[in-house]
XYZ file of N, CA and C in Angstrom:
639
model
N 0.826 -1.212 0.000
C 0.000 0.000 0.000
C 0.857 1.258 0.000
N 1.917 1.261 0.817
C 2.809 2.417 0.863
C 3.379 2.734 -0.513
N 3.877 1.716 -1.202
C 4.476 1.925 -2.521
C 3.440 2.439 -3.514
N 2.223 1.907 -3.448
C 1.170 2.326 -4.377
C 0.807 3.792 -4.166
N 0.669 4.183 -2.902
C 0.313 5.569 -2.607
C 1.416 6.521 -3.051
N 2.647 6.180 -2.750
C 3.755 7.076 -3.097
C 3.948 7.156 -4.604
N 3.731 6.037 -5.305
C 3.808 6.064 -6.765
C 2.698 6.934 -7.347
N 1.479 6.768 -6.828
C 0.352 7.570 -7.310
C 0.613 9.053 -7.077
N 1.158 9.383 -5.919
C 1.463 10.776 -5.627
C 2.518 11.322 -6.584
N 3.602 10.590 -6.765
C 4.685 11.077 -7.620
C 4.252 11.214 -9.076
N 3.379 10.335 -9.537
C 2.849 10.457 -10.898
C 2.019 11.734 -11.038
N 1.175 11.999 -10.046
C 0.391 13.229 -10.079
C 1.256 14.465 -9.983
N 2.269 14.414 -9.127
C 3.181 15.547 -8.978
C 3.947 15.803 -10.273
N 4.339 14.736 -10.949
C 5.047 14.886 -12.220
C 4.173 15.586 -13.256
N 2.896 15.214 -13.304
C 1.991 15.853 -14.259
C 1.752 17.311 -13.891
N 1.675 17.603 -12.610
C 1.529 18.987 -12.173
C 2.735 19.820 -12.590
N 3.922 19.267 -12.416
C 5.145 19.976 -12.798
C 5.141 20.277 -14.291
N 4.719 19.325 -15.091
C 4.664 19.539 -16.540
C 3.685 20.654 -16.902
N 2.511 20.632 -16.277
C 1.508 21.646 -16.577
C 1.972 23.027 -16.139
N 2.571 23.119 -14.974
C 3.039 24.407 -14.473
C 4.073 25.055 -15.382
N 4.808 24.244 -16.108
C 5.877 24.757 -16.975
C 5.394 25.132 -18.369
N 4.104 24.985 -18.663
C 3.614 25.247 -20.011
C 3.461 26.741 -20.290
N 3.525 27.081 -21.574
C 3.312 28.469 -21.990
C 1.893 28.924 -21.688
N 0.942 27.994 -21.769
C -0.452 28.360 -21.498
C -0.614 28.922 -20.091
N 0.011 28.279 -19.120
C -0.093 28.752 -17.740
C 0.587 30.113 -17.590
N 1.789 30.253 -18.121
C 2.510 31.526 -18.001
C 1.741 32.660 -18.681
N 1.163 32.376 -19.831
C 0.446 33.407 -20.598
C -0.808 33.880 -19.861
N -1.464 32.983 -19.148
C -2.729 33.313 -18.469
C -2.550 33.672 -17.003
N -1.330 33.806 -16.537
C -1.007 33.919 -15.116
C -1.870 34.926 -14.358
N -2.101 36.092 -14.935
C -2.834 37.150 -14.234
C -4.325 37.156 -14.542
N -4.779 36.206 -15.335
C -6.194 36.147 -15.689
C -6.983 35.373 -14.635
N -8.295 35.522 -14.681
C -9.172 34.806 -13.758
C -9.187 33.318 -14.108
N -9.132 32.485 -13.085
C -9.223 31.041 -13.301
C -10.695 30.613 -13.278
N -10.940 29.326 -13.406
C -12.317 28.828 -13.313
C -12.838 28.865 -11.889
N -11.962 29.124 -10.923
C -12.378 29.244 -9.526
C -12.616 30.718 -9.209
N -13.836 31.101 -8.844
C -14.137 32.511 -8.575
C -13.195 33.119 -7.539
N -12.686 34.298 -7.875
C -11.826 35.014 -6.942
C -10.391 34.547 -6.935
N -10.029 33.638 -7.837
C -8.663 33.110 -7.863
C -8.080 33.263 -9.264
N -6.924 33.887 -9.351
C -6.259 34.007 -10.638
C -5.649 32.671 -11.053
N -5.270 32.582 -12.310
C -4.555 31.392 -12.774
C -3.256 31.234 -11.990
N -2.577 32.350 -11.740
C -1.344 32.282 -10.956
C -1.593 31.747 -9.563
N -2.661 32.222 -8.920
C -2.995 31.719 -7.592
C -3.326 30.241 -7.612
N -4.073 29.813 -8.631
C -4.404 28.399 -8.764
C -3.147 27.577 -9.024
N -2.252 28.101 -9.855
C -0.984 27.408 -10.112
C -0.152 27.321 -8.831
N -0.158 28.393 -8.046
C 0.554 28.369 -6.771
C -0.015 27.324 -5.837
N -1.338 27.213 -5.824
C -1.994 26.212 -4.981
C -1.623 24.808 -5.434
N -1.632 24.573 -6.735
C -1.244 23.266 -7.266
C 0.215 22.963 -6.916
N 1.078 23.942 -7.089
C 2.498 23.749 -6.782
C 2.716 23.394 -5.322
N 1.896 23.924 -4.437
C 2.070 23.662 -3.009
C 1.818 22.198 -2.655
N 1.083 21.469 -3.506
C 0.901 20.040 -3.254
C 2.186 19.262 -3.486
N 3.159 19.900 -4.108
C 4.500 19.333 -4.228
C 5.412 19.939 -3.168
N 5.401 21.258 -3.074
C 6.306 21.952 -2.161
C 6.040 21.608 -0.699
N 4.761 21.515 -0.325
C 4.426 21.306 1.086
C 4.873 19.957 1.613
N 4.963 18.964 0.748
C 5.389 17.643 1.224
C 6.789 17.745 1.814
N 7.660 18.454 1.141
C 9.007 18.674 1.690
C 8.947 19.472 2.985
N 8.151 20.533 2.988
C 8.067 21.375 4.184
C 7.566 20.564 5.374
N 6.570 19.739 5.143
C 5.996 18.951 6.234
C 6.975 17.872 6.705
N 7.684 17.271 5.773
C 8.688 16.271 6.146
C 9.775 16.870 7.026
N 10.076 18.130 6.810
C 11.127 18.791 7.572
C 10.628 19.396 8.879
N 9.316 19.358 9.133
C 8.763 19.896 10.370
C 8.996 18.950 11.539
N 8.878 19.474 12.734
C 9.093 18.675 13.943
C 7.784 18.026 14.389
N 7.846 16.741 14.716
C 6.683 16.022 15.228
C 6.878 15.723 16.716
N 5.739 15.596 17.413
C 5.804 15.382 18.862
C 5.071 14.129 19.304
N 4.588 13.337 18.344
C 3.908 12.097 18.699
C 2.419 12.221 18.916
N 1.785 13.271 18.376
C 0.337 13.424 18.496
C -0.371 12.327 17.701
N -1.588 11.999 18.110
C -2.373 11.004 17.390
C -2.568 11.484 15.948
N -2.150 10.689 14.961
C -2.223 11.162 13.574
C -3.660 11.274 13.071
N -3.929 12.323 12.335
C -5.220 12.530 11.690
C -5.247 11.706 10.405
N -6.345 11.025 10.149
C -6.456 10.225 8.928
C -6.776 11.132 7.745
N -6.468 10.702 6.526
C -6.822 11.522 5.357
C -8.320 11.713 5.224
N -9.099 10.725 5.667
C -10.556 10.843 5.602
C -11.048 11.952 6.519
N -10.570 11.964 7.768
C -10.975 13.011 8.697
C -10.441 14.379 8.294
N -9.294 14.394 7.648
C -8.707 15.646 7.168
C -9.724 16.410 6.324
N -10.474 15.679 5.492
C -11.475 16.312 4.637
C -12.869 16.315 5.245
N -13.246 15.243 5.941
C -14.621 15.137 6.444
C -14.979 16.258 7.408
N -14.006 16.775 8.138
C -14.286 17.793 9.147
C -14.288 19.212 8.591
N -13.908 19.402 7.335
C -13.804 20.747 6.771
C -15.173 21.415 6.695
N -15.207 22.695 6.978
C -16.438 23.477 6.858
C -16.161 24.693 5.979
N -17.199 25.131 5.280
C -17.067 26.325 4.446
C -16.380 26.097 3.131
N -16.305 24.847 2.677
C -15.572 24.559 1.441
C -16.220 25.192 0.216
N -17.544 25.350 0.218
C -18.231 25.893 -0.949
C -18.499 27.388 -0.841
N -18.041 28.016 0.242
C -18.264 29.449 0.449
C -16.975 30.210 0.141
N -16.961 31.022 -0.912
C -15.727 31.723 -1.307
C -15.092 32.546 -0.201
N -15.906 33.115 0.688
C -15.368 34.000 1.726
C -15.221 33.317 3.085
N -15.291 31.978 3.112
C -15.079 31.271 4.374
C -13.623 31.411 4.805
N -13.381 31.236 6.095
C -12.013 31.318 6.611
C -11.110 30.317 5.905
N -11.653 29.139 5.618
C -10.879 28.111 4.930
C -10.402 28.607 3.573
N -11.324 29.117 2.759
C -10.970 29.514 1.403
C -10.148 30.795 1.362
N -10.404 31.694 2.288
C -9.574 32.908 2.357
C -8.129 32.524 2.657
N -7.939 31.590 3.581
C -6.592 31.134 3.912
C -5.920 30.438 2.756
N -6.669 29.605 2.038
C -6.114 28.899 0.877
C -5.658 29.901 -0.178
N -6.507 30.891 -0.466
C -6.140 31.881 -1.486
C -4.914 32.681 -1.074
N -4.837 33.042 0.193
C -3.692 33.835 0.668
C -2.395 33.052 0.526
N -2.397 31.785 0.950
C -1.180 30.973 0.833
C -0.816 30.727 -0.632
N -1.830 30.550 -1.458
C -1.589 30.287 -2.876
C -0.992 31.501 -3.574
N -1.545 32.672 -3.286
C -1.027 33.896 -3.904
C 0.378 34.208 -3.405
N 0.659 33.865 -2.160
C 2.009 34.056 -1.630
C 3.014 33.238 -2.439
N 2.661 31.994 -2.737
C 3.534 31.150 -3.561
C 3.621 31.686 -4.979
N 2.489 32.143 -5.532
C 2.443 32.616 -6.919
C 3.227 33.897 -7.140
N 3.473 34.645 -6.074
C 4.155 35.940 -6.210
C 5.530 35.815 -6.852
N 6.128 34.641 -6.799
C 7.451 34.432 -7.407
C 7.396 34.443 -8.922
N 6.202 34.274 -9.502
C 6.063 34.283 -10.952
C 6.053 32.881 -11.542
N 5.545 32.747 -12.778
C 5.347 31.416 -13.368
C 6.611 30.591 -13.527
N 7.698 31.210 -13.972
C 8.930 30.446 -14.193
C 9.489 29.923 -12.875
N 9.497 30.776 -11.862
C 10.051 30.375 -10.565
C 9.190 29.304 -9.900
N 7.874 29.458 -9.969
C 6.987 28.465 -9.358
C 7.161 27.113 -10.029
N 7.232 27.125 -11.364
C 7.422 25.872 -12.105
C 8.745 25.212 -11.730
N 9.791 25.995 -11.606
C 11.105 25.439 -11.274
C 11.150 24.930 -9.839
N 10.540 25.671 -8.926
C 10.500 25.220 -7.536
C 9.781 23.876 -7.428
N 8.670 23.747 -8.116
C 7.914 22.495 -8.078
C 8.694 21.358 -8.726
N 9.349 21.650 -9.840
C 10.138 20.621 -10.529
C 11.261 20.106 -9.643
N 11.979 21.014 -9.015
C 13.109 20.620 -8.169
C 12.621 19.842 -6.942
N 11.514 20.292 -6.352
C 10.985 19.600 -5.180
C 10.526 18.192 -5.539
N 9.856 18.057 -6.687
C 9.384 16.736 -7.109
C 10.573 15.802 -7.350
N 11.633 16.317 -7.913
C 12.831 15.508 -8.160
C 13.446 15.035 -6.848
N 13.509 15.914 -5.873
C 14.055 15.520 -4.570
C 13.152 14.503 -3.876
N 11.846 14.696 -3.981
C 10.903 13.795 -3.342
C 10.956 12.397 -3.942
N 11.205 12.324 -5.238
C 11.291 11.012 -5.882
C 12.392 10.176 -5.257
N 13.463 10.832 -4.823
C 14.552 10.121 -4.148
C 14.241 9.907 -2.674
N 13.600 10.877 -2.072
C 13.405 10.858 -0.628
C 12.303 9.901 -0.179
N 11.216 9.853 -0.916
C 10.067 9.068 -0.465
C 10.359 7.574 -0.392
N 11.232 7.084 -1.264
C 11.538 5.642 -1.229
C 12.319 5.263 0.029
N 12.886 6.253 0.702
C 13.691 5.985 1.888
C 12.914 6.152 3.194
N 11.712 6.735 3.107
C 10.941 7.011 4.324
C 10.159 5.766 4.745
N 10.170 5.412 6.039
C 9.459 4.217 6.511
C 7.948 4.396 6.453
N 7.221 3.289 6.512
C 5.761 3.316 6.421
C 5.123 4.039 7.601
N 5.804 4.079 8.745
C 5.232 4.731 9.922
C 5.713 6.179 10.086
N 6.305 6.725 9.046
C 6.812 8.098 9.100
C 5.664 9.075 9.300
N 5.850 10.008 10.243
C 4.860 11.042 10.494
C 5.353 12.380 9.979
N 4.403 13.261 9.671
C 4.756 14.620 9.267
C 3.926 15.603 10.080
N 4.474 16.792 10.276
C 3.770 17.860 10.974
C 2.912 18.632 9.980
N 1.650 18.852 10.316
C 0.755 19.658 9.481
C 0.970 21.118 9.891
N 1.833 21.796 9.154
C 2.350 23.080 9.613
C 1.291 24.165 9.715
N 0.243 24.132 8.885
C -0.781 25.168 8.973
C -1.819 24.845 10.046
N -1.646 23.706 10.735
C -2.477 23.354 11.887
C -1.535 22.944 13.011
N -0.965 23.906 13.722
C 0.059 23.623 14.724
C -0.366 22.542 15.713
N 0.561 21.602 15.940
C 0.308 20.504 16.860
C -0.317 19.286 16.220
N -0.718 19.414 14.965
C -1.376 18.306 14.280
C -0.370 17.521 13.446
N -0.583 16.216 13.376
C 0.309 15.347 12.619
C -0.495 14.361 11.779
N 0.154 13.853 10.745
C -0.420 12.801 9.914
C 0.668 11.792 9.596
N 0.275 10.568 9.302
C 1.219 9.635 8.710
C 1.556 10.142 7.316
N 2.787 9.978 6.905
C 3.217 10.468 5.597
C 2.314 9.947 4.486
N 2.026 8.651 4.493
C 1.194 8.102 3.428
C -0.218 8.678 3.457
N -0.729 8.940 4.648
C -2.031 9.593 4.744
C -1.992 10.989 4.163
N -0.933 11.723 4.452
C -0.813 13.070 3.892
C -0.669 13.013 2.378
N 0.078 12.048 1.872
C 0.217 11.923 0.423
C -1.113 11.608 -0.245
N -1.979 10.882 0.453
C -3.319 10.635 -0.093
C -4.088 11.949 -0.234
N -3.960 12.847 0.742
C -4.624 14.146 0.613
C -4.024 14.956 -0.524
N -2.728 14.796 -0.762
C -2.107 15.522 -1.867
C -2.551 14.948 -3.215
N -2.857 13.674 -3.256
C -3.426 13.106 -4.490
C -4.773 13.747 -4.782
N -5.565 13.979 -3.726
C -6.837 14.674 -3.907
C -6.591 16.064 -4.481
N -5.693 16.813 -3.859
C -5.435 18.183 -4.304
C -4.881 18.218 -5.724
N -3.989 17.294 -6.036
C -3.429 17.244 -7.385
C -4.512 16.936 -8.405
N -5.347 15.946 -8.126
C -6.384 15.549 -9.071
C -7.385 16.681 -9.301
N -7.831 17.298 -8.215
C -8.829 18.355 -8.334
C -8.269 19.569 -9.057
N -7.071 19.991 -8.681
C -6.559 21.261 -9.199
C -5.805 21.135 -10.516
N -5.338 19.948 -10.855
C -4.878 19.741 -12.230
C -6.038 19.995 -13.181
N -7.188 19.451 -12.853
C -8.383 19.639 -13.674
C -8.771 21.111 -13.743
N -8.752 21.798 -12.592
C -9.088 23.223 -12.561
C -8.146 24.036 -13.451
N -6.860 23.762 -13.348
C -5.882 24.552 -14.095
C -5.944 24.256 -15.588
N -6.158 23.012 -15.941
C -6.316 22.650 -17.353
C -7.490 23.421 -17.962
N -8.610 23.441 -17.283
C -9.787 24.153 -17.778
C -9.556 25.655 -17.822
N -8.766 26.168 -16.901
C -8.524 27.609 -16.825
C -7.675 28.119 -17.983
N -6.760 27.301 -18.478
C -5.813 27.777 -19.496
C -5.970 27.094 -20.850
N -6.859 26.098 -20.935
C -7.067 25.413 -22.211
C -5.939 24.484 -22.593
N -5.256 23.927 -21.604
C -4.156 22.999 -21.884
C -4.701 21.584 -22.084
N -3.853 20.722 -22.592
C -4.206 19.319 -22.781
C -3.364 18.489 -21.815
N -4.005 18.030 -20.769
C -3.288 17.314 -19.715
C -4.296 16.466 -18.963
N -3.921 15.241 -18.643
C -4.817 14.346 -17.911
C -4.149 13.906 -16.611
N -4.939 13.861 -15.570
C -4.438 13.367 -14.291
C -4.210 11.859 -14.392
N -3.082 11.349 -13.935
C -2.830 9.902 -13.982
C -3.931 9.115 -13.275
N -4.275 7.966 -13.835
C -5.352 7.151 -13.281
C -5.068 6.748 -11.828
N -3.823 6.439 -11.526
C -3.481 6.029 -10.161
C -3.753 7.151 -9.164
N -3.449 8.379 -9.548
C -3.699 9.530 -8.689
C -5.189 9.753 -8.508
N -5.929 9.641 -9.606
C -7.387 9.794 -9.547
C -8.019 8.758 -8.628
N -7.550 7.524 -8.723
C -8.130 6.444 -7.921
C -7.969 6.717 -6.432
N -6.787 7.170 -6.022
C -6.563 7.506 -4.611
C -7.469 8.657 -4.203
N -7.561 9.677 -5.054
C -8.377 10.840 -4.742
C -9.842 10.466 -4.551
N -10.383 9.662 -5.445
C -11.788 9.268 -5.361
C -12.037 8.437 -4.108
N -11.138 7.520 -3.813
C -11.291 6.693 -2.604
C -11.358 7.556 -1.348
N -10.468 8.539 -1.250
C -10.437 9.393 -0.059
C -11.701 10.242 0.031
N -12.124 10.836 -1.075
C -13.276 11.728 -1.038
C -14.578 10.980 -0.767
N -14.736 9.796 -1.345
C -15.945 9.011 -1.065
C -15.962 8.588 0.405
N -14.814 8.180 0.921
C -14.733 7.814 2.340
C -15.037 9.012 3.230
N -14.590 10.191 2.834
C -14.880 11.398 3.606
C -16.371 11.720 3.563
N -17.006 11.510 2.419
C -18.452 11.726 2.305
C -19.213 10.768 3.208
N -18.772 9.524 3.274
C -19.414 8.547 4.159
C -19.245 8.939 5.619
N -18.055 9.410 5.971
C -17.790 9.837 7.341
C -18.662 11.031 7.717
N -18.815 11.964 6.808
C -19.540 13.203 7.094
C -21.056 13.002 7.110
N -21.581 12.230 6.153
C -23.029 12.158 5.974
C -23.650 10.802 6.303
N -22.841 9.748 6.359
C -23.385 8.416 6.584
C -23.673 7.701 5.273
N -23.739 6.380 5.339
C -23.874 5.583 4.127
C -25.222 5.751 3.433
N -26.306 5.971 4.202
C -27.610 6.126 3.563
C -27.629 7.344 2.650
N -27.068 8.447 3.135
C -27.026 9.669 2.334
C -26.145 9.485 1.100
N -25.021 8.795 1.262
C -24.130 8.559 0.127
C -24.806 7.645 -0.897
N -25.554 6.653 -0.414
C -26.309 5.782 -1.328
C -27.296 6.602 -2.155
N -28.007 7.514 -1.522
C -28.931 8.372 -2.258
C -28.187 9.202 -3.301
N -27.045 9.742 -2.928
C -26.274 10.553 -3.868
C -25.821 9.741 -5.076
N -25.527 8.471 -4.849
C -25.052 7.611 -5.926
C -26.178 7.030 -6.773
N -27.315 6.727 -6.130
C -28.347 5.964 -6.833
C -29.723 6.627 -6.877
N -29.970 7.614 -6.015
C -31.269 8.280 -5.959
C -31.068 9.776 -5.759
N -30.621 10.427 -6.813
C -30.259 11.834 -6.684
C -31.429 12.719 -6.263
N -32.655 12.307 -6.573
C -33.818 13.098 -6.160
C -33.973 13.118 -4.638
N -33.299 12.193 -3.934
C -33.347 12.160 -2.483
C -32.054 12.695 -1.840
N -31.174 13.212 -2.660
C -29.863 13.678 -2.179
C -29.960 15.115 -1.692
N -30.697 15.318 -0.606
C -30.948 16.675 -0.115
C -29.688 17.379 0.358
N -28.697 16.611 0.833
C -27.496 17.202 1.418
C -26.314 17.270 0.467
N -26.520 16.872 -0.813
C -25.392 16.784 -1.740
C -24.238 16.026 -1.061
N -24.539 14.803 -0.670
C -23.644 14.043 0.209
C -22.287 13.758 -0.399
N -22.173 13.733 -1.716
C -20.867 13.467 -2.312
C -20.028 14.716 -2.487
N -20.591 15.867 -2.177
C -19.831 17.115 -2.275
C -18.999 17.267 -1.008
N -17.703 17.036 -1.122
C -16.796 17.148 0.022
C -16.028 18.463 -0.016
N -15.606 18.872 -1.194
C -14.845 20.116 -1.358
C -15.676 21.136 -2.130
């Protein structure tokens, strides 16, 4: 399982690096993306952080806190669909901070980080923990965190492709991890009956149970 997750993550990260380096992204950098209130540059910065943050988190200090699962990481989120929620305001701020370096620098930073991670991840043990730096005191197992990054890569590769008109597909392995995590998060948040309605009886899906992000 560890090898499968890390391979899926690295495949998604590789595709993100390729997309970030395209002329389409650089040309549209200051334009509005498909996400309201977010420029293409901000969206590219957010995508790049799914590569950059893995290194940052690996280098953070852990204290042995009970690790948060990737399912709970998403199931507990609130305000995901509200542009002005604290969650989304924070995401945009961090993304724009990364994007401020410009398209060439962001692409190169992501490329170099992905190259280092390809060497580093094969050496990390299955029980390796990482510090969730934007949530002080919180920790995750490395593989659990990589599963969340597969979600972010899959979702935002699609967003960025649509924003700039590029031709790029998320690797199937990355998509599979992302879907597994999000469906599990929907089950955790709403329960299996609600998820069943969302899958098979949409007229009864009052809570939009499959909408996690």
